[in-house]
Short mmCIF file of C-alpha atoms and ligand atoms in Angstrom, two decimals:
data_model
loop_
_atom_site.label_atom_id
_atom_site.label_comp_id
_atom_site.label_asym_id
_atom_site.label_seq_id
_atom_site.Cartn_x
_atom_site.Cartn_y
_atom_site.Cartn_z
CA MET A 1 -5.66 31.30 -32.76
CA GLU A 2 -3.32 29.03 -34.68
CA ILE A 3 -1.64 26.40 -32.52
CA GLU A 4 1.35 24.50 -33.80
CA ILE A 5 3.80 22.13 -32.13
CA ALA A 6 7.40 21.58 -33.27
CA THR A 7 8.74 18.24 -32.07
CA ILE A 8 12.43 19.07 -32.20
CA GLY A 9 14.30 16.53 -30.09
CA GLY A 10 13.69 13.53 -27.87
CA TYR A 11 11.14 11.95 -30.18
CA GLU A 12 13.59 9.29 -31.39
CA GLU A 13 15.64 8.80 -28.22
CA VAL A 14 15.93 9.49 -24.50
CA GLY A 15 17.95 12.67 -24.31
CA ARG A 16 18.10 16.01 -26.14
CA GLN A 17 14.47 16.88 -25.34
CA MET A 18 13.16 19.99 -27.08
CA THR A 19 9.64 20.98 -28.11
CA ALA A 20 8.26 24.34 -29.22
CA VAL A 21 4.64 25.43 -29.05
CA ARG A 22 3.36 28.31 -31.20
CA ALA A 23 0.18 30.05 -30.08
CA GLY A 24 -0.62 32.77 -32.64
CA ASP A 25 2.51 34.91 -32.93
CA ASP A 26 4.10 33.66 -29.72
CA VAL A 27 6.37 30.67 -29.33
CA VAL A 28 7.47 28.96 -26.12
CA ILE A 29 10.27 26.39 -26.11
CA PHE A 30 10.10 23.54 -23.61
CA ASP A 31 13.47 21.96 -22.68
CA MET A 32 16.84 22.07 -24.48
CA GLY A 33 18.52 18.83 -23.54
CA LEU A 34 21.70 16.91 -24.17
CA ASN A 35 21.92 13.26 -25.22
CA LEU A 36 24.84 12.35 -23.02
CA SER A 37 25.34 8.85 -24.41
CA GLN A 38 26.10 10.38 -27.84
CA VAL A 39 28.86 12.37 -26.16
CA LEU A 40 30.31 9.70 -23.87
CA ILE A 41 30.65 7.15 -26.64
CA HIS A 42 33.51 9.26 -28.00
CA ASP A 43 36.63 9.38 -25.89
CA ASN A 44 37.70 12.74 -24.48
CA VAL A 45 34.99 14.89 -25.99
CA GLU A 46 34.81 18.22 -24.23
CA THR A 47 31.44 19.66 -25.14
CA GLU A 48 32.31 22.98 -23.45
CA ARG A 49 34.53 23.88 -26.40
CA MET A 50 32.38 22.45 -29.20
CA HIS A 51 30.26 24.27 -31.75
CA SER A 52 26.50 23.70 -31.88
CA LEU A 53 26.45 22.35 -35.43
CA ASP A 54 29.04 19.70 -34.62
CA LEU A 55 27.03 18.65 -31.58
CA ILE A 56 23.86 18.52 -33.70
CA ASP A 57 25.66 16.28 -36.21
CA MET A 58 26.74 13.99 -33.35
CA GLY A 59 23.08 13.68 -32.28
CA ALA A 60 24.06 15.17 -28.93
CA ILE A 61 21.83 18.28 -28.95
CA PRO A 62 18.48 19.01 -30.65
CA ASP A 63 18.56 20.01 -34.31
CA ASP A 64 16.61 23.24 -33.89
CA ARG A 65 16.79 24.29 -37.55
CA VAL A 66 13.08 23.43 -37.84
CA MET A 67 12.44 26.54 -35.71
CA SER A 68 12.88 28.69 -38.84
CA ASP A 69 9.66 27.14 -40.21
CA LEU A 70 7.71 28.27 -37.17
CA GLU A 71 6.33 31.75 -37.80
CA GLY A 72 6.38 33.52 -34.47
CA ASP A 73 8.65 35.05 -31.87
CA VAL A 74 10.17 32.93 -29.13
CA GLN A 75 9.01 34.48 -25.85
CA ALA A 76 10.46 32.03 -23.34
CA ILE A 77 12.71 28.99 -23.02
CA VAL A 78 11.31 26.77 -20.28
CA PRO A 79 13.33 23.83 -18.92
CA THR A 80 11.11 21.58 -16.79
CA HIS A 81 13.78 20.34 -14.37
CA GLY A 82 17.54 20.15 -13.95
CA HIS A 83 18.37 16.81 -15.59
CA LEU A 84 20.90 17.14 -18.41
CA ASP A 85 18.60 15.65 -21.01
CA HIS A 86 16.39 18.72 -20.37
CA ILE A 87 18.88 21.56 -19.75
CA GLY A 88 22.16 20.28 -21.22
CA ALA A 89 21.90 22.09 -24.58
CA ILE A 90 20.91 25.51 -23.22
CA SER A 91 24.51 26.71 -23.28
CA LYS A 92 24.74 25.72 -26.97
CA LEU A 93 21.37 26.88 -28.33
CA ALA A 94 19.72 29.49 -26.08
CA HIS A 95 21.84 32.40 -27.36
CA ARG A 96 20.17 32.04 -30.77
CA TYR A 97 16.85 33.18 -29.28
CA ASP A 98 16.06 36.61 -27.92
CA ALA A 99 14.07 35.24 -24.99
CA PRO A 100 14.49 34.69 -21.25
CA ILE A 101 14.97 31.28 -19.67
CA VAL A 102 12.12 30.70 -17.22
CA ALA A 103 12.38 27.90 -14.65
CA THR A 104 12.06 27.02 -10.96
CA PRO A 105 14.83 28.28 -8.63
CA PHE A 106 16.83 25.02 -8.39
CA THR A 107 16.68 24.50 -12.17
CA ILE A 108 17.71 28.11 -12.84
CA GLU A 109 20.72 27.69 -10.57
CA LEU A 110 21.85 24.57 -12.49
CA VAL A 111 21.31 26.40 -15.80
CA LYS A 112 23.41 29.27 -14.49
CA GLN A 113 26.27 26.93 -13.56
CA GLN A 114 26.13 25.35 -17.00
CA ILE A 115 26.23 28.72 -18.77
CA GLU A 116 29.22 29.73 -16.63
CA SER A 117 31.20 26.63 -17.68
CA GLU A 118 30.44 27.18 -21.39
CA GLN A 119 33.56 28.20 -23.31
CA LYS A 120 32.38 28.58 -26.89
CA PHE A 121 29.36 30.84 -26.64
CA GLY A 122 28.41 33.81 -24.51
CA VAL A 123 24.89 33.06 -23.30
CA GLU A 124 23.23 36.25 -22.14
CA ASN A 125 19.55 35.31 -21.98
CA ASP A 126 17.81 36.65 -18.87
CA LEU A 127 17.21 34.03 -16.20
CA ILE A 128 13.77 34.29 -14.59
CA LYS A 129 12.76 32.25 -11.54
CA MET A 130 9.18 31.11 -11.27
CA ASP A 131 7.81 28.85 -8.53
CA PRO A 132 5.38 25.95 -8.99
CA GLY A 133 1.81 27.28 -8.86
CA GLU A 134 2.75 30.60 -10.46
CA THR A 135 1.68 31.98 -13.84
CA MET A 136 3.17 34.55 -16.23
CA SER A 137 1.80 36.26 -19.29
CA ILE A 138 3.39 35.37 -22.66
CA GLY A 139 3.72 37.91 -25.51
CA ASP A 140 1.56 40.98 -26.12
CA SER A 141 -1.77 39.40 -27.06
CA GLY A 142 -2.87 39.16 -23.43
CA LYS A 143 -4.40 35.79 -24.32
CA VAL A 144 -1.53 33.39 -23.63
CA ASP A 145 -0.26 32.44 -20.16
CA LEU A 146 2.40 30.09 -18.87
CA GLU A 147 1.71 28.19 -15.66
CA PHE A 148 3.96 25.85 -13.64
CA VAL A 149 2.24 22.84 -12.04
CA ASN A 150 4.20 21.09 -9.29
CA VAL A 151 5.20 17.49 -10.12
CA THR A 152 7.39 14.86 -8.44
CA HIS A 153 10.45 13.39 -10.15
CA SER A 154 13.92 12.10 -9.24
CA ILE A 155 15.19 15.67 -8.89
CA ILE A 156 13.76 18.47 -6.75
CA ASP A 157 11.83 21.50 -8.04
CA ALA A 158 10.39 19.73 -11.12
CA ILE A 159 7.31 21.16 -12.83
CA ASN A 160 5.07 20.50 -15.81
CA PRO A 161 4.60 23.75 -17.72
CA VAL A 162 1.13 24.50 -19.09
CA LEU A 163 0.57 27.00 -21.92
CA HIS A 164 -2.95 28.42 -21.63
CA THR A 165 -4.33 29.57 -25.01
CA PRO A 166 -7.80 30.58 -26.22
CA GLU A 167 -7.98 27.15 -27.92
CA GLY A 168 -7.31 25.25 -24.71
CA ALA A 169 -4.28 24.31 -22.64
CA VAL A 170 -1.12 22.68 -23.97
CA VAL A 171 0.30 20.55 -21.14
CA TYR A 172 3.96 19.56 -21.47
CA GLY A 173 4.14 16.41 -19.33
CA LEU A 174 7.89 15.59 -19.12
CA ASP A 175 9.14 14.09 -16.60
CA LYS A 176 7.26 12.90 -13.57
CA ARG A 177 6.24 10.18 -11.15
CA MET A 178 2.97 10.37 -9.28
CA ASP A 179 4.27 10.75 -5.73
CA HIS A 180 1.91 11.67 -2.90
CA THR A 181 4.55 11.19 -0.17
CA PRO A 182 7.84 12.51 -1.57
CA VAL A 183 10.86 12.69 0.75
CA LEU A 184 11.59 16.29 -0.26
CA GLY A 185 9.20 18.90 -1.64
CA ASP A 186 5.45 18.87 -2.19
CA PRO A 187 3.33 16.03 -3.61
CA ILE A 188 2.31 16.14 -7.27
CA ASP A 189 -0.51 18.68 -7.75
CA MET A 190 -3.16 16.36 -9.21
CA GLU A 191 -5.92 18.69 -8.10
CA ARG A 192 -4.60 21.41 -10.39
CA PHE A 193 -4.28 18.97 -13.32
CA ARG A 194 -7.93 17.96 -12.81
CA GLU A 195 -8.98 21.63 -12.79
CA ILE A 196 -7.02 22.35 -15.98
CA GLY A 197 -8.77 19.39 -17.61
CA ARG A 198 -12.17 20.87 -16.85
CA GLU A 199 -11.79 24.64 -17.06
CA GLY A 200 -12.27 26.80 -20.18
CA GLU A 201 -11.65 24.92 -23.41
CA GLY A 202 -10.04 22.02 -21.53
CA VAL A 203 -6.73 20.51 -22.68
CA LEU A 204 -6.03 20.89 -26.40
CA CYS A 205 -2.86 18.82 -26.28
CA TYR A 206 -0.90 16.69 -23.85
CA ILE A 207 2.75 15.96 -24.62
CA GLU A 208 3.69 12.92 -22.56
CA ASP A 209 6.84 11.13 -21.36
CA CYS A 210 6.56 7.46 -22.41
CA THR A 211 9.58 6.10 -20.55
CA ASN A 212 7.70 3.52 -18.48
CA ALA A 213 4.60 3.12 -20.65
CA GLY A 214 5.43 -0.58 -21.00
CA ARG A 215 5.50 -1.20 -17.26
CA LYS A 216 2.38 -2.38 -15.47
CA GLY A 217 1.05 -1.01 -12.21
CA ARG A 218 2.21 2.05 -10.37
CA THR A 219 5.67 3.53 -9.78
CA PRO A 220 6.17 3.51 -5.98
CA SER A 221 6.80 6.69 -3.99
CA GLU A 222 10.31 7.84 -3.14
CA ASN A 223 9.33 6.84 0.39
CA VAL A 224 9.48 3.18 -0.68
CA ALA A 225 13.08 3.56 -1.89
CA ARG A 226 13.83 5.35 1.38
CA GLU A 227 12.48 2.46 3.50
CA HIS A 228 14.35 -0.07 1.33
CA LEU A 229 17.51 1.92 1.91
CA ARG A 230 16.83 2.16 5.65
CA ASP A 231 16.36 -1.61 5.88
CA THR A 232 19.59 -2.22 3.92
CA LEU A 233 21.80 0.15 5.90
CA TYR A 234 20.34 -0.79 9.31
CA SER A 235 21.17 -4.44 8.52
CA MET A 236 24.84 -3.38 8.36
CA GLU A 237 24.86 -1.66 11.73
CA ASP A 238 27.19 -4.23 13.32
CA TYR A 239 29.58 -4.48 10.39
CA ASP A 240 32.97 -3.07 11.35
CA GLY A 241 34.50 -2.69 7.89
CA GLY A 242 33.91 -0.41 4.91
CA ILE A 243 30.51 0.56 3.55
CA VAL A 244 30.29 2.68 0.40
CA ALA A 245 27.10 3.93 -1.27
CA THR A 246 26.40 5.43 -4.68
CA THR A 247 23.39 7.09 -6.26
CA PHE A 248 22.43 9.73 -8.82
CA SER A 249 24.16 12.89 -7.60
CA SER A 250 21.20 15.03 -8.75
CA HIS A 251 18.81 12.90 -6.66
CA ILE A 252 18.89 15.10 -3.55
CA ALA A 253 16.09 13.21 -1.74
CA ARG A 254 18.05 9.96 -2.04
CA VAL A 255 21.32 11.58 -0.93
CA LYS A 256 19.45 13.00 2.06
CA SER A 257 18.18 9.51 3.02
CA LEU A 258 21.70 8.07 2.70
CA VAL A 259 23.13 10.82 4.89
CA GLU A 260 20.47 10.28 7.57
CA PHE A 261 20.80 6.50 7.72
CA ALA A 262 24.60 6.71 7.79
CA ASP A 263 24.24 8.84 10.92
CA ASP A 264 21.69 6.40 12.37
CA ILE A 265 24.16 3.49 12.14
CA GLY A 266 26.95 5.51 13.71
CA ARG A 267 28.90 6.44 10.61
CA GLN A 268 29.92 9.87 9.43
CA PRO A 269 28.54 10.41 5.91
CA VAL A 270 30.76 12.18 3.39
CA LEU A 271 29.86 13.13 -0.20
CA LEU A 272 32.63 12.58 -2.74
CA GLY A 273 32.91 13.39 -6.43
CA ARG A 274 32.54 16.53 -8.53
CA SER A 275 28.83 16.18 -9.32
CA MET A 276 27.98 15.07 -5.75
CA GLU A 277 29.43 18.32 -4.48
CA LYS A 278 27.75 20.36 -7.24
CA TYR A 279 24.15 19.17 -6.80
CA SER A 280 24.06 18.68 -3.03
CA GLY A 281 25.96 21.91 -2.43
CA THR A 282 23.51 23.82 -4.64
CA ALA A 283 20.46 22.28 -2.97
CA GLU A 284 21.80 23.10 0.47
CA ARG A 285 22.72 26.68 -0.47
CA LEU A 286 19.19 27.26 -1.81
CA ASP A 287 17.64 25.74 1.35
CA PHE A 288 15.99 22.80 -0.38
CA VAL A 289 17.56 20.37 2.09
CA ASP A 290 18.94 20.45 5.61
CA PHE A 291 22.16 18.49 5.84
CA PRO A 292 24.07 18.11 9.15
CA THR A 293 26.39 21.12 9.47
CA ASP A 294 29.49 18.93 9.56
CA LEU A 295 28.61 17.00 6.37
CA GLY A 296 31.72 16.97 4.19
CA MET A 297 31.34 17.45 0.41
CA PHE A 298 34.44 17.20 -1.72
CA GLY A 299 34.69 17.42 -5.49
CA HIS A 300 38.30 18.11 -6.38
CA ARG A 301 40.66 15.20 -6.81
CA LYS A 302 43.08 16.40 -4.14
CA SER A 303 40.47 17.01 -1.43
CA VAL A 304 38.83 13.66 -2.25
CA ASP A 305 42.13 11.82 -1.88
CA ARG A 306 42.86 13.68 1.35
CA THR A 307 39.44 12.58 2.68
CA PHE A 308 40.07 8.96 1.69
CA LYS A 309 43.41 9.06 3.52
CA ARG A 310 41.70 10.43 6.62
CA ILE A 311 39.08 7.65 6.43
CA MET A 312 41.83 5.00 6.19
CA ASN A 313 43.68 6.55 9.15
CA GLU A 314 40.67 6.99 11.41
CA GLY A 315 39.07 3.68 10.46
CA LYS A 316 36.69 2.81 7.63
CA GLU A 317 34.12 1.62 10.17
CA ASN A 318 33.48 5.24 11.20
CA PHE A 319 32.49 6.55 7.75
CA LEU A 320 30.05 6.08 4.93
CA PRO A 321 31.32 7.66 1.70
CA VAL A 322 28.53 8.49 -0.79
CA VAL A 323 30.20 8.59 -4.18
CA THR A 324 29.54 9.02 -7.90
CA GLY A 325 29.68 6.05 -10.28
CA HIS A 326 26.34 4.20 -10.01
CA GLN A 327 26.42 3.41 -13.73
CA GLY A 328 30.06 2.32 -13.65
CA GLU A 329 31.15 5.48 -15.50
CA PRO A 330 34.87 5.00 -16.18
CA ARG A 331 36.01 8.28 -14.62
CA ALA A 332 33.60 8.32 -11.65
CA MET A 333 34.70 7.82 -8.05
CA LEU A 334 33.39 4.30 -7.44
CA THR A 335 35.03 3.01 -10.62
CA ARG A 336 38.33 4.57 -9.54
CA MET A 337 37.91 2.91 -6.15
CA ALA A 338 37.20 -0.41 -7.89
CA ARG A 339 40.40 -0.06 -9.90
CA GLY A 340 42.36 0.66 -6.74
CA GLU A 341 43.17 4.21 -7.89
CA THR A 342 42.19 5.92 -4.62
CA PRO A 343 43.68 5.65 -1.13
CA TYR A 344 40.49 3.85 0.01
CA GLU A 345 41.23 0.13 0.25
CA LEU A 346 38.37 -2.33 -0.10
CA ASP A 347 38.59 -5.49 1.98
CA ASN A 348 36.88 -8.84 1.76
CA GLY A 349 33.27 -8.43 2.88
CA ASP A 350 33.06 -4.65 2.50
CA LYS A 351 29.65 -3.49 1.30
CA VAL A 352 28.85 -1.45 -1.80
CA VAL A 353 25.28 -0.14 -2.02
CA PHE A 354 23.92 0.88 -5.43
CA SER A 355 20.88 3.08 -4.76
CA ALA A 356 20.21 3.23 -8.47
CA ARG A 357 19.10 1.06 -11.32
CA VAL A 358 21.28 0.40 -14.34
CA ILE A 359 19.98 2.60 -17.16
CA PRO A 360 19.03 -0.05 -19.73
CA GLU A 361 21.41 0.97 -22.46
CA PRO A 362 24.31 -1.18 -23.73
CA THR A 363 27.08 1.29 -22.79
CA ASN A 364 25.82 1.64 -19.22
CA GLU A 365 25.19 -2.05 -18.85
CA GLY A 366 28.74 -2.87 -19.98
CA GLN A 367 30.38 -0.27 -17.78
CA ARG A 368 28.37 -1.20 -14.72
CA TYR A 369 29.14 -4.90 -15.26
CA GLN A 370 32.82 -4.08 -15.40
CA ALA A 371 32.70 -1.91 -12.27
CA GLU A 372 30.87 -4.60 -10.30
CA LYS A 373 33.36 -7.26 -11.44
CA LEU A 374 36.29 -5.11 -10.35
CA LEU A 375 34.66 -4.44 -6.98
CA GLY A 376 33.99 -8.16 -6.59
CA MET A 377 37.64 -9.00 -7.26
CA GLN A 378 38.52 -6.94 -4.21
CA GLY A 379 36.02 -8.88 -2.13
CA ALA A 380 33.21 -6.32 -2.09
CA ARG A 381 29.61 -7.43 -1.60
CA ILE A 382 27.10 -5.72 -3.88
CA TYR A 383 23.62 -4.50 -2.92
CA ASP A 384 21.84 -3.24 -6.04
CA ASP A 385 18.53 -1.81 -7.31
CA ILE A 386 17.65 0.07 -4.12
CA HIS A 387 15.66 2.50 -6.19
CA VAL A 388 12.33 3.61 -7.59
CA SER A 389 11.93 5.13 -11.04
CA GLY A 390 11.31 8.84 -11.55
CA HIS A 391 8.79 8.08 -14.29
CA MET A 392 5.17 6.95 -14.17
CA ASN A 393 4.16 3.40 -14.99
CA GLN A 394 0.93 2.58 -16.85
CA GLU A 395 -1.47 3.34 -14.01
CA GLY A 396 -0.01 6.84 -13.66
CA HIS A 397 -0.54 7.41 -17.37
CA TYR A 398 -4.17 6.30 -17.08
CA GLN A 399 -4.68 8.68 -14.16
CA MET A 400 -3.20 11.60 -16.08
CA LEU A 401 -5.48 10.95 -19.08
CA GLU A 402 -8.43 10.76 -16.71
CA ALA A 403 -7.44 14.06 -15.05
CA LEU A 404 -6.63 16.04 -18.20
CA GLN A 405 -8.97 14.47 -20.79
CA PRO A 406 -6.79 15.87 -23.57
CA GLN A 407 -8.18 16.34 -27.09
CA ASN A 408 -4.79 15.43 -28.62
CA ILE A 409 -1.80 13.47 -27.35
CA ILE A 410 1.82 13.53 -28.54
CA PRO A 411 3.98 10.78 -26.97
CA ALA A 412 7.61 11.90 -26.37
CA HIS A 413 10.88 11.23 -24.53
CA GLN A 414 11.58 7.84 -26.12
CA ASP A 415 12.42 5.78 -29.20
CA LEU A 416 9.74 4.24 -31.43
CA GLU A 417 9.65 1.00 -29.45
CA HIS A 418 8.55 2.82 -26.29
CA LEU A 419 6.32 5.31 -28.11
CA ALA A 420 4.45 2.27 -29.46
CA LYS A 421 3.73 1.06 -25.92
CA TYR A 422 2.20 4.39 -25.02
CA ILE A 423 0.21 4.39 -28.27
CA ASP A 424 -1.29 1.02 -27.29
CA LEU A 425 -2.18 2.40 -23.88
CA ALA A 426 -3.82 5.54 -25.30
CA GLU A 427 -5.71 3.56 -27.94
CA ASN A 428 -7.15 1.47 -25.11
CA GLN A 429 -8.55 4.74 -23.80
CA GLY A 430 -10.28 5.57 -27.10
CA TYR A 431 -7.63 7.66 -28.84
CA GLN A 432 -6.72 6.81 -32.42
CA LEU A 433 -3.33 7.00 -34.06
CA GLY A 434 -3.37 9.59 -36.85
CA ARG A 435 -6.57 11.22 -35.56
CA ASP A 436 -5.96 12.60 -32.06
CA LEU A 437 -2.87 10.57 -31.18
CA HIS A 438 0.22 11.84 -32.98
CA ALA A 439 3.28 9.62 -33.33
CA THR A 440 6.09 11.75 -34.63
CA ARG A 441 9.85 12.06 -35.13
CA ASN A 442 12.43 14.75 -34.46
CA GLY A 443 12.07 17.85 -36.62
CA ASN A 444 8.35 17.74 -37.43
CA LEU A 445 5.57 20.34 -37.19
CA ILE A 446 2.08 19.38 -36.06
CA GLN A 447 -0.61 22.00 -36.64
CA LEU A 448 -3.45 21.42 -34.17
CA VAL A 449 -5.54 24.53 -34.86
CA GLU A 450 -5.39 26.27 -38.27
ZN1 LIG B 1 14.26 13.83 -15.73
#
């Protein structure tokens, strides 16, 4: 059976991930992501109303025109998890393919919300939920199956999809951290990866996320970030002024830890900001997390301002607002608080906890610097980097290669600088660039079996 890989997006940048795998006559697409930084750099761009070709020209969504060179029928579109760089282009591209979108329940729900907010295209692809550990048949040959292997990442319900073909398995490895003690959900299923590496024809190809390939050692478990957060918030137990925390709103495990520790130190947690309400509300509705029944979540400007007024009236020392704005995004809640645009007044000595790392990208770095400066001018004390990455460091990559023993590797999810670090790592393990290690760019086809 012919096996061909189209590396469509995310091979020159972080963002707009998209890869297609053809097995005989059947094609499966993995991820359809958005490169948010290409959108945010323009003022007032509303992607909801924009046409796909304009977004492709901006570098915001994958240029999927290479798909016309792939001779087969798309049978499924499979986003691996709910981060925007993996699902953010579905509302702009999925309608061009007569295929269902297959994903885990939390991811499907986020895809559904995105399709509902789309204003340019009617996206009518079927949405199919599939849980980690489950398998479905692809196409009519009876020889190709899609399996979801449970992985751990900075968002719940993440999987690595595996396409089983007569020539071996194609494992799509974006994005994961090797977490054996996650705060929410099951540990990464390394046992299944080891089985896949040894059964049948083994692994024909491993497509891997290189984000942290330049970092030594092991990425710690989410439990480590949780304990760091516990230590930080418990140290503030006697403080009788304002404490504000921020983190990735899609990081439900982290939000859960913040909510618990706020309670522990005698403060009522409250989630504020549009995306805080969206992700935590969705996770709670789908029973992925148990929040206290009286946990307030407010997204709309008016209800947020009303909550801030209530906090100021009843005393800041009784509350712990968890807000958006960990990267200093100009329109996010924390930045508005820093500019004095909300009823919440910061006083000298008030604490601001960043349970996030600055995404190392000039726009983020500049905006975060500005937000911290503004907070500092109001007397706020900053606690930063209370975080662990959602991506594996070098030792995780070595363990995956050991488990899967892939015949071919395609590094992905980064620019050339980071791909090169993974290439070094893989060459240390006996792979050779141009032979079984394929460095590539957006828009290429790699034929593995002719
Ligand atoms: Zn991700």
